[in-house]
Amino acid sequence: MSSSSPSKQDVRNEKWSPGIWRNYPALQQPQYRSADGLSAVRDKLATLPPLVTSREISELKAALADAQEGRRFLLHAGDCAERFSDCTTAQIVNRIKVLRQMGLLLAHGLRKPIVKIGRFAGQYAKPRSSDWEERSGARLPSYRGDIVNGSTFDHEAREPEPGRLLDAYAHAAMTMNYTRALAADGLSRFDDPLNWPLDWVERSSKATHYLRTISEVIAQAENPAQGRAAFPYAQDADRIYSSHEALLLEFEEPVTRENANRGGWFNASTHMPWIGLRTNDLDGAHVAYSSGIENPIGVKVGAGTTPASVLQLIERLNPRQEAGRLTLITRMGHSKIAASLPPLLQAVRVTGYKVLWVLDPMHGNTEESSTGFKTRRFEAIHSEIEQAFQIHAAEGVPLGGIHLELTGEHVTECVGGASGIREADLSRAYKTAVDPRLNYEQSLELAMLIGQAANASRNTADLAAVPA
Ligand code: PEP
Ligand code: CO
């Protein structure tokens, strides 16, 4: 961390390099014991081949530029904290399956192509509200994600270990490799009718509607020739981009490469890095680093983020007003969004600045269950989604995507939804390393409800536009 921060004027005049962040206050960074060990790891990382290409990054940026204008919709979803142990055949397949099936359901509901970005292949670093964790009187450094330390509550595991940066890159590479291999084979096997377990739907009060939606989607997916004509939204169906929170800057710096052909610097470990709420300070290290890379970037904004700071973030992170460059991910919470979101949308709208607005209905809706689990209520998540579509429609600003924490596994971490998970069920399959995720069934159900919420807001907007 620098002892004196440069002024805003210095920031603008300084020549950007991937190590520029070292001149700024860097929150949420671990303290490594071995500076030599860390520097050897950084040198090694700098020599390794990229996980993504600058061409893919530019293609994603173009797709996000479309989403910004309301012509496509972004599904940005995956683990809260990806673990190295999640790098298995089954989990990769299940992740693709849930993203792919949600993509089809969203395309059906929203009548537009869905751009899919996973929180995976690098989502290994976590911000924590406290540097320390206490259990029965013992105090140890908090778990900061597999890229930093281990989650086991003992001294050895919690010590930040530089070698984990290389392990993270290797696991991200293996995850990307298999994801790409399955994509190259064609992902349509994941839409096979046998691949849609539906017993949970039958238990729902909305069973008729859900079954009709799913059978329409399956029919279209099963018959691609006819499907593509009748359902021209298969455009992005075979692609899944990667993303992670660019939190651990000792990792992000050496994986950032200059591309002479395309011009500029690219974070070559992921298509779309994002800046978390806790590190979105305008004059902090994360914004300084992100300002100079060519990747599309996301920034989380919350109920406490002011309109003035949103405008400053836009000016700092997208000074050339490049389409698709900047995604603002709002995470207010269902009880705060009605008051907190409109002023941000209005402030940006009057400037004419273009950003992609995406809703994260997860992080403002975390609570503790009576049984002591960190959980989220499906109904709260759904309510924030319905409100967001209404607010965006009323302000005339497209809601261009959704950001979710979910898994293709049958976990019990969030309560509610048609499959009826109750607080008493949470202990059955609570597996997340940090935040509670929607399970496979809850994810599919939410994809259908997002389509409904979008259509309801369109109807409200149309009614409002009808002259009296
Ligand atoms: C996250 O996305 O996992 C996260 C930590 O979110 P936020 O920065 O919005 O708190
Ligand atoms: Co989270």
CSV table of C-alpha atoms and ligand atoms in Angstrom, one decimal:
chain,number,residue,atom,x,y,z
A,1,MET,CA,0.0,0.0,0.0
A,2,SER,CA,1.4,3.5,-0.8
A,3,SER,CA,2.1,5.9,2.0
A,4,SER,CA,0.8,8.9,0.1
A,5,SER,CA,-1.9,8.7,-2.6
A,6,PRO,CA,-1.5,10.8,-5.7
A,7,SER,CA,-4.0,13.6,-6.4
A,8,LYS,CA,-6.7,13.2,-9.0
A,9,GLN,CA,-4.7,15.3,-11.4
A,10,ASP,CA,-1.7,12.9,-11.0
A,11,VAL,CA,-3.9,10.0,-11.7
A,12,ARG,CA,-5.0,11.4,-15.1
A,13,ASN,CA,-1.4,12.3,-16.1
A,14,GLU,CA,0.3,9.1,-15.0
A,15,LYS,CA,1.2,6.7,-17.8
A,16,TRP,CA,-0.8,3.5,-17.2
A,17,SER,CA,0.9,0.1,-16.7
A,18,PRO,CA,-0.4,-3.1,-15.2
A,19,GLY,CA,1.5,-2.3,-12.0
A,20,ILE,CA,0.0,1.2,-11.6
A,21,TRP,CA,-2.2,0.0,-8.8
A,22,ARG,CA,0.8,-0.2,-6.5
A,23,ASN,CA,0.7,3.6,-6.2
A,24,TYR,CA,-2.8,3.6,-4.8
A,25,PRO,CA,-4.5,2.3,-1.6
A,26,ALA,CA,-5.3,-1.4,-2.3
A,27,LEU,CA,-8.1,-2.8,-0.1
A,28,GLN,CA,-8.7,-6.4,0.6
A,29,GLN,CA,-5.2,-7.6,-0.2
A,30,PRO,CA,-3.6,-10.4,1.9
A,31,GLN,CA,-0.3,-9.9,3.6
A,32,TYR,CA,2.2,-12.4,2.3
A,33,ARG,CA,5.1,-13.5,4.5
A,34,SER,CA,7.5,-14.3,1.7
A,35,ALA,CA,8.1,-11.4,-0.7
A,36,ASP,CA,10.6,-13.5,-2.7
A,37,GLY,CA,8.1,-16.4,-3.0
A,38,LEU,CA,5.5,-14.0,-4.3
A,39,SER,CA,7.8,-12.3,-6.8
A,40,ALA,CA,8.9,-15.7,-8.2
A,41,VAL,CA,5.2,-16.7,-8.7
A,42,ARG,CA,4.5,-13.4,-10.4
A,43,ASP,CA,7.5,-13.9,-12.8
A,44,LYS,CA,6.2,-17.3,-13.7
A,45,LEU,CA,2.6,-16.2,-14.2
A,46,ALA,CA,3.9,-13.5,-16.6
A,47,THR,CA,5.3,-16.2,-18.9
A,48,LEU,CA,2.3,-18.4,-19.1
A,49,PRO,CA,0.0,-18.5,-22.2
A,50,PRO,CA,-3.3,-16.6,-22.0
A,51,LEU,CA,-6.6,-18.3,-21.0
A,52,VAL,CA,-8.6,-16.1,-23.3
A,53,THR,CA,-7.8,-14.1,-26.5
A,54,SER,CA,-8.0,-10.4,-27.3
A,55,ARG,CA,-10.3,-11.3,-30.2
A,56,GLU,CA,-12.8,-13.1,-27.9
A,57,ILE,CA,-12.6,-10.1,-25.5
A,58,SER,CA,-13.4,-7.7,-28.3
A,59,GLU,CA,-16.3,-9.9,-29.5
A,60,LEU,CA,-17.8,-9.9,-26.0
A,61,LYS,CA,-17.4,-6.1,-25.9
A,62,ALA,CA,-19.4,-5.9,-29.1
A,63,ALA,CA,-22.1,-8.2,-27.7
A,64,LEU,CA,-22.3,-6.1,-24.5
A,65,ALA,CA,-22.6,-3.0,-26.6
A,66,ASP,CA,-25.8,-4.6,-28.1
A,67,ALA,CA,-27.1,-5.4,-24.6
A,68,GLN,CA,-26.6,-1.8,-23.6
A,69,GLU,CA,-29.0,-0.8,-26.4
A,70,GLY,CA,-31.5,-3.5,-25.4
A,71,ARG,CA,-30.9,-5.7,-28.4
A,72,ARG,CA,-29.4,-8.6,-26.3
A,73,PHE,CA,-29.6,-9.6,-22.7
A,74,LEU,CA,-26.7,-10.6,-20.4
A,75,LEU,CA,-26.8,-13.7,-18.1
A,76,HIS,CA,-23.8,-13.3,-15.8
A,77,ALA,CA,-23.9,-16.1,-13.3
A,78,GLY,CA,-22.0,-18.7,-11.3
A,79,ASP,CA,-20.3,-19.4,-8.1
A,80,CYS,CA,-19.8,-16.9,-5.3
A,81,ALA,CA,-16.5,-18.4,-4.4
A,82,GLU,CA,-15.2,-21.0,-6.9
A,83,ARG,CA,-13.0,-23.6,-5.3
A,84,PHE,CA,-10.1,-25.6,-6.8
A,85,SER,CA,-12.1,-28.7,-5.9
A,86,ASP,CA,-15.0,-27.5,-8.2
A,87,CYS,CA,-12.7,-28.2,-11.2
A,88,THR,CA,-14.3,-31.6,-11.9
A,89,THR,CA,-16.0,-33.1,-14.9
A,90,ALA,CA,-19.5,-33.2,-13.3
A,91,GLN,CA,-19.4,-29.6,-12.0
A,92,ILE,CA,-18.2,-28.2,-15.3
A,93,VAL,CA,-20.9,-30.1,-17.1
A,94,ASN,CA,-23.6,-29.1,-14.7
A,95,ARG,CA,-22.6,-25.4,-14.9
A,96,ILE,CA,-22.8,-25.5,-18.6
A,97,LYS,CA,-26.1,-27.2,-18.5
A,98,VAL,CA,-27.7,-24.7,-16.1
A,99,LEU,CA,-26.3,-21.7,-18.0
A,100,ARG,CA,-27.3,-23.1,-21.3
A,101,GLN,CA,-30.9,-24.0,-20.2
A,102,MET,CA,-31.3,-20.7,-18.5
A,103,GLY,CA,-30.1,-19.0,-21.7
A,104,LEU,CA,-32.8,-20.7,-23.7
A,105,LEU,CA,-35.5,-19.9,-21.2
A,106,LEU,CA,-34.4,-16.3,-21.1
A,107,ALA,CA,-34.3,-16.1,-24.8
A,108,HIS,CA,-37.8,-17.5,-25.0
A,109,GLY,CA,-39.1,-15.0,-22.4
A,110,LEU,CA,-37.3,-11.9,-23.5
A,111,ARG,CA,-37.3,-12.6,-27.2
A,112,LYS,CA,-33.7,-11.6,-27.7
A,113,PRO,CA,-30.3,-13.4,-27.8
A,114,ILE,CA,-28.7,-14.1,-24.5
A,115,VAL,CA,-25.0,-13.4,-23.9
A,116,LYS,CA,-23.7,-15.8,-21.3
A,117,ILE,CA,-20.8,-15.0,-19.0
A,118,GLY,CA,-20.0,-17.4,-16.1
A,119,ARG,CA,-18.5,-16.5,-12.8
A,120,PHE,CA,-15.9,-19.3,-13.2
A,121,ALA,CA,-12.4,-20.2,-14.3
A,122,GLY,CA,-10.8,-17.7,-11.9
A,123,GLN,CA,-13.5,-16.7,-9.4
A,124,TYR,CA,-11.2,-17.7,-6.6
A,125,ALA,CA,-10.6,-14.4,-4.6
A,126,LYS,CA,-13.2,-13.1,-2.1
A,127,PRO,CA,-13.5,-9.7,-0.3
A,128,ARG,CA,-14.3,-10.2,3.4
A,129,SER,CA,-16.0,-7.8,5.8
A,130,SER,CA,-13.4,-8.7,8.5
A,131,ASP,CA,-9.7,-9.5,8.2
A,132,TRP,CA,-10.2,-12.0,11.1
A,133,GLU,CA,-12.5,-14.8,11.9
A,134,GLU,CA,-13.1,-15.9,15.5
A,135,ARG,CA,-14.4,-19.3,16.6
A,136,SER,CA,-14.7,-20.4,20.2
A,137,GLY,CA,-12.2,-17.8,21.3
A,138,ALA,CA,-9.5,-18.6,18.6
A,139,ARG,CA,-8.7,-15.9,16.1
A,140,LEU,CA,-7.3,-16.6,12.6
A,141,PRO,CA,-7.0,-14.6,9.3
A,142,SER,CA,-10.3,-14.8,7.3
A,143,TYR,CA,-10.6,-17.2,4.4
A,144,ARG,CA,-10.1,-15.0,1.3
A,145,GLY,CA,-10.7,-17.6,-1.4
A,146,ASP,CA,-8.7,-20.5,-2.7
A,147,ILE,CA,-6.3,-18.2,-4.6
A,148,VAL,CA,-5.2,-16.8,-1.2
A,149,ASN,CA,-5.5,-19.4,1.6
A,150,GLY,CA,-7.4,-22.4,2.7
A,151,SER,CA,-10.9,-22.4,4.3
A,152,THR,CA,-10.0,-24.9,7.1
A,153,PHE,CA,-9.9,-23.1,10.4
A,154,ASP,CA,-6.3,-23.7,11.3
A,155,HIS,CA,-3.1,-21.6,11.3
A,156,GLU,CA,-1.5,-23.4,8.4
A,157,ALA,CA,-4.4,-23.3,6.1
A,158,ARG,CA,-5.2,-19.6,6.7
A,159,GLU,CA,-1.7,-18.4,6.0
A,160,PRO,CA,-1.7,-16.6,2.5
A,161,GLU,CA,0.4,-18.8,0.2
A,162,PRO,CA,1.9,-17.3,-3.0
A,163,GLY,CA,1.9,-20.7,-4.8
A,164,ARG,CA,-1.9,-20.6,-4.8
A,165,LEU,CA,-1.7,-17.9,-7.6
A,166,LEU,CA,-0.2,-20.5,-9.9
A,167,ASP,CA,-2.7,-23.2,-8.7
A,168,ALA,CA,-5.5,-20.8,-9.5
A,169,TYR,CA,-4.2,-20.2,-13.0
A,170,ALA,CA,-3.8,-23.9,-13.6
A,171,HIS,CA,-7.4,-24.7,-12.3
A,172,ALA,CA,-8.8,-21.8,-14.4
A,173,ALA,CA,-7.0,-23.2,-17.4
A,174,MET,CA,-8.3,-26.7,-16.9
A,175,THR,CA,-11.8,-25.4,-16.4
A,176,MET,CA,-11.6,-23.2,-19.5
A,177,ASN,CA,-10.2,-26.1,-21.5
A,178,TYR,CA,-13.0,-28.5,-20.8
A,179,THR,CA,-15.6,-25.8,-21.2
A,180,ARG,CA,-14.2,-24.9,-24.6
A,181,ALA,CA,-14.0,-28.6,-25.6
A,182,LEU,CA,-17.7,-29.1,-24.8
A,183,ALA,CA,-18.6,-25.9,-26.6
A,184,ALA,CA,-16.6,-27.0,-29.7
A,185,ASP,CA,-18.5,-30.3,-29.7
A,186,GLY,CA,-21.8,-28.3,-29.7
A,187,LEU,CA,-23.7,-27.7,-26.5
A,188,SER,CA,-27.1,-28.8,-27.7
A,189,ARG,CA,-26.9,-32.1,-25.8
A,190,PHE,CA,-27.5,-30.1,-22.7
A,191,ASP,CA,-31.0,-29.2,-24.1
A,192,ASP,CA,-31.9,-32.8,-24.8
A,193,PRO,CA,-35.4,-33.5,-23.3
A,194,LEU,CA,-33.8,-36.1,-21.1
A,195,ASN,CA,-31.7,-33.4,-19.6
A,196,TRP,CA,-34.5,-31.4,-18.0
A,197,PRO,CA,-35.6,-33.0,-14.7
A,198,LEU,CA,-39.1,-31.7,-14.2
A,199,ASP,CA,-40.5,-33.3,-11.0
A,200,TRP,CA,-39.9,-30.0,-9.1
A,201,VAL,CA,-42.0,-28.1,-11.7
A,202,GLU,CA,-44.9,-30.5,-11.2
A,203,ARG,CA,-44.9,-29.7,-7.5
A,204,SER,CA,-45.3,-26.0,-8.2
A,205,SER,CA,-48.5,-24.0,-8.1
A,206,LYS,CA,-47.4,-22.5,-11.5
A,207,ALA,CA,-46.8,-26.0,-13.0
A,208,THR,CA,-49.0,-25.5,-16.0
A,209,HIS,CA,-47.2,-22.3,-17.1
A,210,TYR,CA,-43.7,-23.7,-16.3
A,211,LEU,CA,-44.3,-26.9,-18.2
A,212,ARG,CA,-45.7,-25.1,-21.2
A,213,THR,CA,-42.7,-22.8,-21.3
A,214,ILE,CA,-40.2,-25.6,-20.9
A,215,SER,CA,-41.8,-27.8,-23.5
A,216,GLU,CA,-41.8,-24.9,-26.0
A,217,VAL,CA,-38.1,-24.3,-25.4
A,218,ILE,CA,-37.3,-28.0,-25.7
A,219,ALA,CA,-39.2,-28.3,-28.9
A,220,GLN,CA,-37.3,-25.4,-30.4
A,221,ALA,CA,-34.0,-26.7,-29.1
A,222,GLU,CA,-34.7,-30.2,-30.4
A,223,ASN,CA,-35.4,-29.0,-33.9
A,224,PRO,CA,-32.7,-26.5,-34.6
A,225,ALA,CA,-33.5,-26.0,-38.2
A,226,GLN,CA,-37.1,-25.1,-37.5
A,227,GLY,CA,-36.1,-23.6,-34.1
A,228,ARG,CA,-33.7,-21.1,-35.6
A,229,ALA,CA,-36.3,-19.7,-37.9
A,230,ALA,CA,-39.1,-19.6,-35.4
A,231,PHE,CA,-36.7,-18.7,-32.6
A,232,PRO,CA,-34.0,-16.5,-34.0
A,233,TYR,CA,-32.3,-16.2,-30.6
A,234,ALA,CA,-29.9,-19.1,-30.8
A,235,GLN,CA,-27.3,-16.6,-31.9
A,236,ASP,CA,-25.1,-16.7,-28.8
A,237,ALA,CA,-26.2,-20.1,-27.6
A,238,ASP,CA,-22.9,-22.0,-28.1
A,239,ARG,CA,-20.6,-19.5,-26.3
A,240,ILE,CA,-19.9,-19.0,-22.6
A,241,TYR,CA,-17.5,-16.3,-21.6
A,242,SER,CA,-15.5,-16.3,-18.3
A,243,SER,CA,-15.3,-13.6,-15.6
A,244,HIS,CA,-14.2,-13.1,-12.1
A,245,GLU,CA,-13.8,-10.3,-9.5
A,246,ALA,CA,-10.4,-8.7,-10.2
A,247,LEU,CA,-9.7,-8.5,-6.5
A,248,LEU,CA,-6.2,-9.9,-6.0
A,249,LEU,CA,-4.0,-7.5,-7.9
A,250,GLU,CA,-0.8,-9.5,-7.4
A,251,PHE,CA,-2.5,-12.0,-9.7
A,252,GLU,CA,-4.2,-9.6,-12.2
A,253,GLU,CA,-1.0,-7.6,-12.9
A,254,PRO,CA,1.2,-10.4,-14.4
A,255,VAL,CA,-1.7,-11.9,-16.4
A,256,THR,CA,-2.2,-8.5,-18.2
A,257,ARG,CA,-0.5,-8.4,-21.5
A,258,GLU,CA,0.1,-5.8,-24.2
A,259,ASN,CA,-1.3,-6.7,-27.6
A,260,ALA,CA,0.7,-5.0,-30.4
A,261,ASN,CA,-1.7,-6.1,-33.2
A,262,ARG,CA,-5.0,-5.0,-31.6
A,263,GLY,CA,-3.4,-2.3,-29.5
A,264,GLY,CA,-3.7,-1.9,-25.8
A,265,TRP,CA,-3.4,-4.1,-22.7
A,266,PHE,CA,-5.7,-7.1,-22.1
A,267,ASN,CA,-6.3,-9.1,-18.9
A,268,ALA,CA,-5.6,-12.4,-20.6
A,269,SER,CA,-7.0,-14.6,-17.7
A,270,THR,CA,-10.6,-13.8,-18.2
A,271,HIS,CA,-13.0,-12.1,-20.6
A,272,MET,CA,-14.7,-9.8,-18.2
A,273,PRO,CA,-13.2,-8.8,-14.8
A,274,TRP,CA,-15.3,-6.9,-12.4
A,275,ILE,CA,-14.7,-4.6,-9.5
A,276,GLY,CA,-16.5,-5.5,-6.3
A,277,LEU,CA,-18.5,-3.1,-4.1
A,278,ARG,CA,-15.9,-3.0,-1.4
A,279,THR,CA,-13.1,-2.0,-3.8
A,280,ASN,CA,-14.9,0.4,-6.2
A,281,ASP,CA,-13.3,3.5,-4.6
A,282,LEU,CA,-12.6,6.1,-7.4
A,283,ASP,CA,-9.1,6.7,-6.1
A,284,GLY,CA,-8.3,3.1,-5.1
A,285,ALA,CA,-6.0,0.5,-6.6
A,286,HIS,CA,-8.7,-1.6,-8.3
A,287,VAL,CA,-10.1,1.3,-10.3
A,288,ALA,CA,-6.6,2.5,-11.2
A,289,TYR,CA,-5.7,-1.0,-12.5
A,290,SER,CA,-9.0,-1.5,-14.4
A,291,SER,CA,-8.9,1.9,-16.0
A,292,GLY,CA,-6.1,0.8,-18.4
A,293,ILE,CA,-7.2,-2.6,-19.7
A,294,GLU,CA,-9.2,-3.1,-22.9
A,295,ASN,CA,-11.5,-5.8,-21.4
A,296,PRO,CA,-15.1,-5.0,-20.8
A,297,ILE,CA,-15.4,-4.4,-17.1
A,298,GLY,CA,-18.1,-4.5,-14.5
A,299,VAL,CA,-18.4,-2.4,-11.3
A,300,LYS,CA,-20.8,-3.2,-8.5
A,301,VAL,CA,-22.8,-0.3,-7.1
A,302,GLY,CA,-24.9,-0.4,-4.0
A,303,ALA,CA,-27.6,1.5,-2.1
A,304,GLY,CA,-24.8,3.6,-0.6
A,305,THR,CA,-23.3,4.6,-4.0
A,306,THR,CA,-24.1,8.2,-4.8
A,307,PRO,CA,-25.0,9.5,-8.3
A,308,ALA,CA,-22.0,11.7,-8.3
A,309,SER,CA,-19.6,8.8,-7.6
A,310,VAL,CA,-21.3,6.7,-10.4
A,311,LEU,CA,-20.6,9.6,-12.9
A,312,GLN,CA,-17.0,9.8,-11.7
A,313,LEU,CA,-16.6,6.1,-12.1
A,314,ILE,CA,-17.9,6.3,-15.7
A,315,GLU,CA,-15.6,9.1,-16.6
A,316,ARG,CA,-12.6,7.4,-15.1
A,317,LEU,CA,-13.3,3.9,-16.4
A,318,ASN,CA,-14.7,4.8,-19.8
A,319,PRO,CA,-13.4,8.2,-20.7
A,320,ARG,CA,-13.7,7.5,-24.5
A,321,GLN,CA,-17.3,6.5,-24.1
A,322,GLU,CA,-16.7,3.2,-25.8
A,323,ALA,CA,-19.8,1.0,-26.3
A,324,GLY,CA,-19.8,-2.2,-24.3
A,325,ARG,CA,-16.8,-1.2,-22.1
A,326,LEU,CA,-18.6,-0.5,-18.8
A,327,THR,CA,-21.2,-2.5,-17.0
A,328,LEU,CA,-22.8,-1.2,-13.8
A,329,ILE,CA,-24.0,-4.0,-11.7
A,330,THR,CA,-26.6,-2.8,-9.2
A,331,ARG,CA,-27.1,-4.7,-5.9
A,332,MET,CA,-29.4,-2.7,-3.7
A,333,GLY,CA,-31.6,-5.2,-2.0
A,334,HIS,CA,-35.3,-5.7,-2.5
A,335,SER,CA,-36.3,-3.2,0.2
A,336,LYS,CA,-33.9,-0.5,-1.0
A,337,ILE,CA,-34.0,-0.6,-4.8
A,338,ALA,CA,-37.1,1.5,-5.2
A,339,ALA,CA,-35.4,4.5,-3.5
A,340,SER,CA,-31.8,3.9,-4.5
A,341,LEU,CA,-31.9,2.9,-8.2
A,342,PRO,CA,-33.9,5.7,-9.9
A,343,PRO,CA,-31.5,8.6,-8.9
A,344,LEU,CA,-28.6,6.6,-10.4
A,345,LEU,CA,-30.4,5.9,-13.7
A,346,GLN,CA,-31.5,9.5,-13.9
A,347,ALA,CA,-28.1,11.0,-13.2
A,348,VAL,CA,-26.5,8.8,-15.9
A,349,ARG,CA,-29.3,9.4,-18.4
A,350,VAL,CA,-29.1,13.2,-18.3
A,351,THR,CA,-25.3,13.0,-19.2
A,352,GLY,CA,-26.0,10.8,-22.2
A,353,TYR,CA,-23.3,8.4,-21.0
A,354,LYS,CA,-23.8,4.9,-22.2
A,355,VAL,CA,-23.4,2.0,-19.8
A,356,LEU,CA,-24.8,-1.5,-19.6
A,357,TRP,CA,-27.1,-1.7,-16.5
A,358,VAL,CA,-27.2,-5.2,-15.0
A,359,LEU,CA,-29.1,-6.3,-11.8
A,360,ASP,CA,-27.5,-8.4,-9.1
A,361,PRO,CA,-30.5,-9.3,-6.9
A,362,MET,CA,-28.4,-11.5,-4.7
A,363,HIS,CA,-25.9,-9.4,-2.7
A,364,GLY,CA,-28.5,-7.0,-1.2
A,365,ASN,CA,-30.7,-9.8,-0.1
A,366,THR,CA,-28.4,-11.9,2.2
A,367,GLU,CA,-29.8,-12.7,5.7
A,368,GLU,CA,-29.3,-15.2,8.5
A,369,SER,CA,-31.8,-18.0,8.8
A,370,SER,CA,-33.3,-18.8,12.2
A,371,THR,CA,-31.2,-22.0,12.0
A,372,GLY,CA,-28.0,-19.9,11.7
A,373,PHE,CA,-27.2,-20.2,8.0
A,374,LYS,CA,-26.3,-17.3,5.7
A,375,THR,CA,-29.2,-17.5,3.2
A,376,ARG,CA,-31.3,-15.6,0.7
A,377,ARG,CA,-35.0,-15.8,0.1
A,378,PHE,CA,-36.1,-16.7,-3.5
A,379,GLU,CA,-39.1,-14.3,-3.0
A,380,ALA,CA,-36.8,-11.4,-2.1
A,381,ILE,CA,-34.6,-12.0,-5.2
A,382,HIS,CA,-37.7,-12.3,-7.4
A,383,SER,CA,-39.1,-9.1,-5.9
A,384,GLU,CA,-35.9,-7.1,-6.6
A,385,ILE,CA,-36.0,-8.4,-10.2
A,386,GLU,CA,-39.7,-7.3,-10.7
A,387,GLN,CA,-39.0,-3.9,-9.2
A,388,ALA,CA,-35.9,-3.4,-11.3
A,389,PHE,CA,-37.7,-4.1,-14.6
A,390,GLN,CA,-40.4,-1.7,-13.6
A,391,ILE,CA,-38.0,1.0,-12.5
A,392,HIS,CA,-35.9,0.7,-15.7
A,393,ALA,CA,-39.0,0.8,-17.9
A,394,ALA,CA,-40.3,3.9,-16.0
A,395,GLU,CA,-36.9,5.6,-16.5
A,396,GLY,CA,-36.6,4.6,-20.1
A,397,VAL,CA,-33.2,2.9,-19.5
A,398,PRO,CA,-32.9,-0.7,-20.6
A,399,LEU,CA,-32.1,-3.3,-18.0
A,400,GLY,CA,-29.6,-5.2,-20.0
A,401,GLY,CA,-28.7,-8.2,-17.9
A,402,ILE,CA,-28.9,-10.2,-14.7
A,403,HIS,CA,-26.0,-11.2,-12.3
A,404,LEU,CA,-26.7,-14.3,-10.2
A,405,GLU,CA,-24.9,-16.6,-7.8
A,406,LEU,CA,-26.0,-20.1,-8.7
A,407,THR,CA,-24.8,-23.6,-9.3
A,408,GLY,CA,-25.9,-26.5,-11.4
A,409,GLU,CA,-25.8,-28.7,-8.3
A,410,HIS,CA,-28.7,-29.6,-6.1
A,411,VAL,CA,-27.6,-27.6,-3.1
A,412,THR,CA,-29.9,-26.2,-0.4
A,413,GLU,CA,-28.5,-22.7,0.3
A,414,CYS,CA,-31.4,-20.3,-0.7
A,415,VAL,CA,-34.9,-20.8,0.7
A,416,GLY,CA,-38.1,-20.7,-1.3
A,417,GLY,CA,-39.0,-21.3,-5.0
A,418,ALA,CA,-41.3,-24.0,-6.5
A,419,SER,CA,-39.1,-26.8,-5.2
A,420,GLY,CA,-40.0,-25.6,-1.7
A,421,ILE,CA,-36.8,-25.3,0.2
A,422,ARG,CA,-37.4,-24.3,3.8
A,423,GLU,CA,-35.0,-23.1,6.5
A,424,ALA,CA,-35.0,-26.6,8.0
A,425,ASP,CA,-33.7,-28.0,4.7
A,426,LEU,CA,-30.6,-25.7,4.6
A,427,SER,CA,-28.4,-28.1,6.5
A,428,ARG,CA,-29.0,-30.9,4.0
A,429,ALA,CA,-26.7,-29.7,1.2
A,430,TYR,CA,-25.2,-26.4,2.2
A,431,LYS,CA,-21.9,-26.4,0.3
A,432,THR,CA,-21.0,-22.8,-0.6
A,433,ALA,CA,-17.7,-21.5,0.6
A,434,VAL,CA,-19.0,-18.0,1.0
A,435,ASP,CA,-22.5,-16.8,-0.2
A,436,PRO,CA,-25.7,-18.9,-0.7
A,437,ARG,CA,-26.4,-19.8,-4.3
A,438,LEU,CA,-29.5,-20.7,-6.2
A,439,ASN,CA,-29.6,-24.4,-7.0
A,440,TYR,CA,-30.4,-25.9,-10.4
A,441,GLU,CA,-34.1,-25.9,-10.0
A,442,GLN,CA,-34.3,-22.4,-8.5
A,443,SER,CA,-32.1,-21.1,-11.3
A,444,LEU,CA,-34.4,-22.5,-14.0
A,445,GLU,CA,-37.5,-21.2,-12.3
A,446,LEU,CA,-35.9,-17.7,-11.9
A,447,ALA,CA,-35.0,-17.7,-15.6
A,448,MET,CA,-38.7,-18.1,-16.4
A,449,LEU,CA,-39.8,-15.4,-13.9
A,450,ILE,CA,-37.3,-13.0,-15.4
A,451,GLY,CA,-39.0,-13.3,-18.7
A,452,GLN,CA,-42.4,-12.7,-17.0
A,453,ALA,CA,-41.0,-9.7,-15.1
A,454,ALA,CA,-39.6,-8.1,-18.3
A,455,ASN,CA,-42.9,-8.6,-20.2
A,456,ALA,CA,-44.9,-7.2,-17.3
A,457,SER,CA,-42.7,-4.1,-17.2
A,458,ARG,CA,-43.1,-3.7,-21.0
A,459,ASN,CA,-46.9,-3.8,-20.6
A,460,THR,CA,-46.8,-1.2,-17.9
A,461,ALA,CA,-44.6,1.0,-20.0
A,462,ASP,CA,-46.9,0.6,-23.0
A,463,LEU,CA,-49.9,1.5,-20.9
A,464,ALA,CA,-48.2,4.6,-19.6
A,465,ALA,CA,-47.4,5.6,-23.2
A,466,VAL,CA,-51.0,5.3,-24.3
A,467,PRO,CA,-52.5,8.9,-24.5
A,468,ALA,CA,-55.4,9.3,-22.2
B,1,PEP,C1,-19.7,-11.0,-5.1
B,1,PEP,O1,-20.2,-10.8,-6.2
B,1,PEP,O2,-19.5,-12.2,-4.8
B,1,PEP,C2,-19.5,-10.0,-4.1
B,1,PEP,C3,-18.7,-10.0,-3.1
B,1,PEP,O3,-20.3,-8.9,-4.4
B,1,PEP,P1,-20.3,-7.4,-3.9
B,1,PEP,O4,-18.9,-6.9,-4.3
B,1,PEP,O5,-21.4,-6.8,-4.6
B,1,PEP,O6,-20.5,-7.4,-2.4
B,2,CO,CO,-21.1,-13.4,-3.3
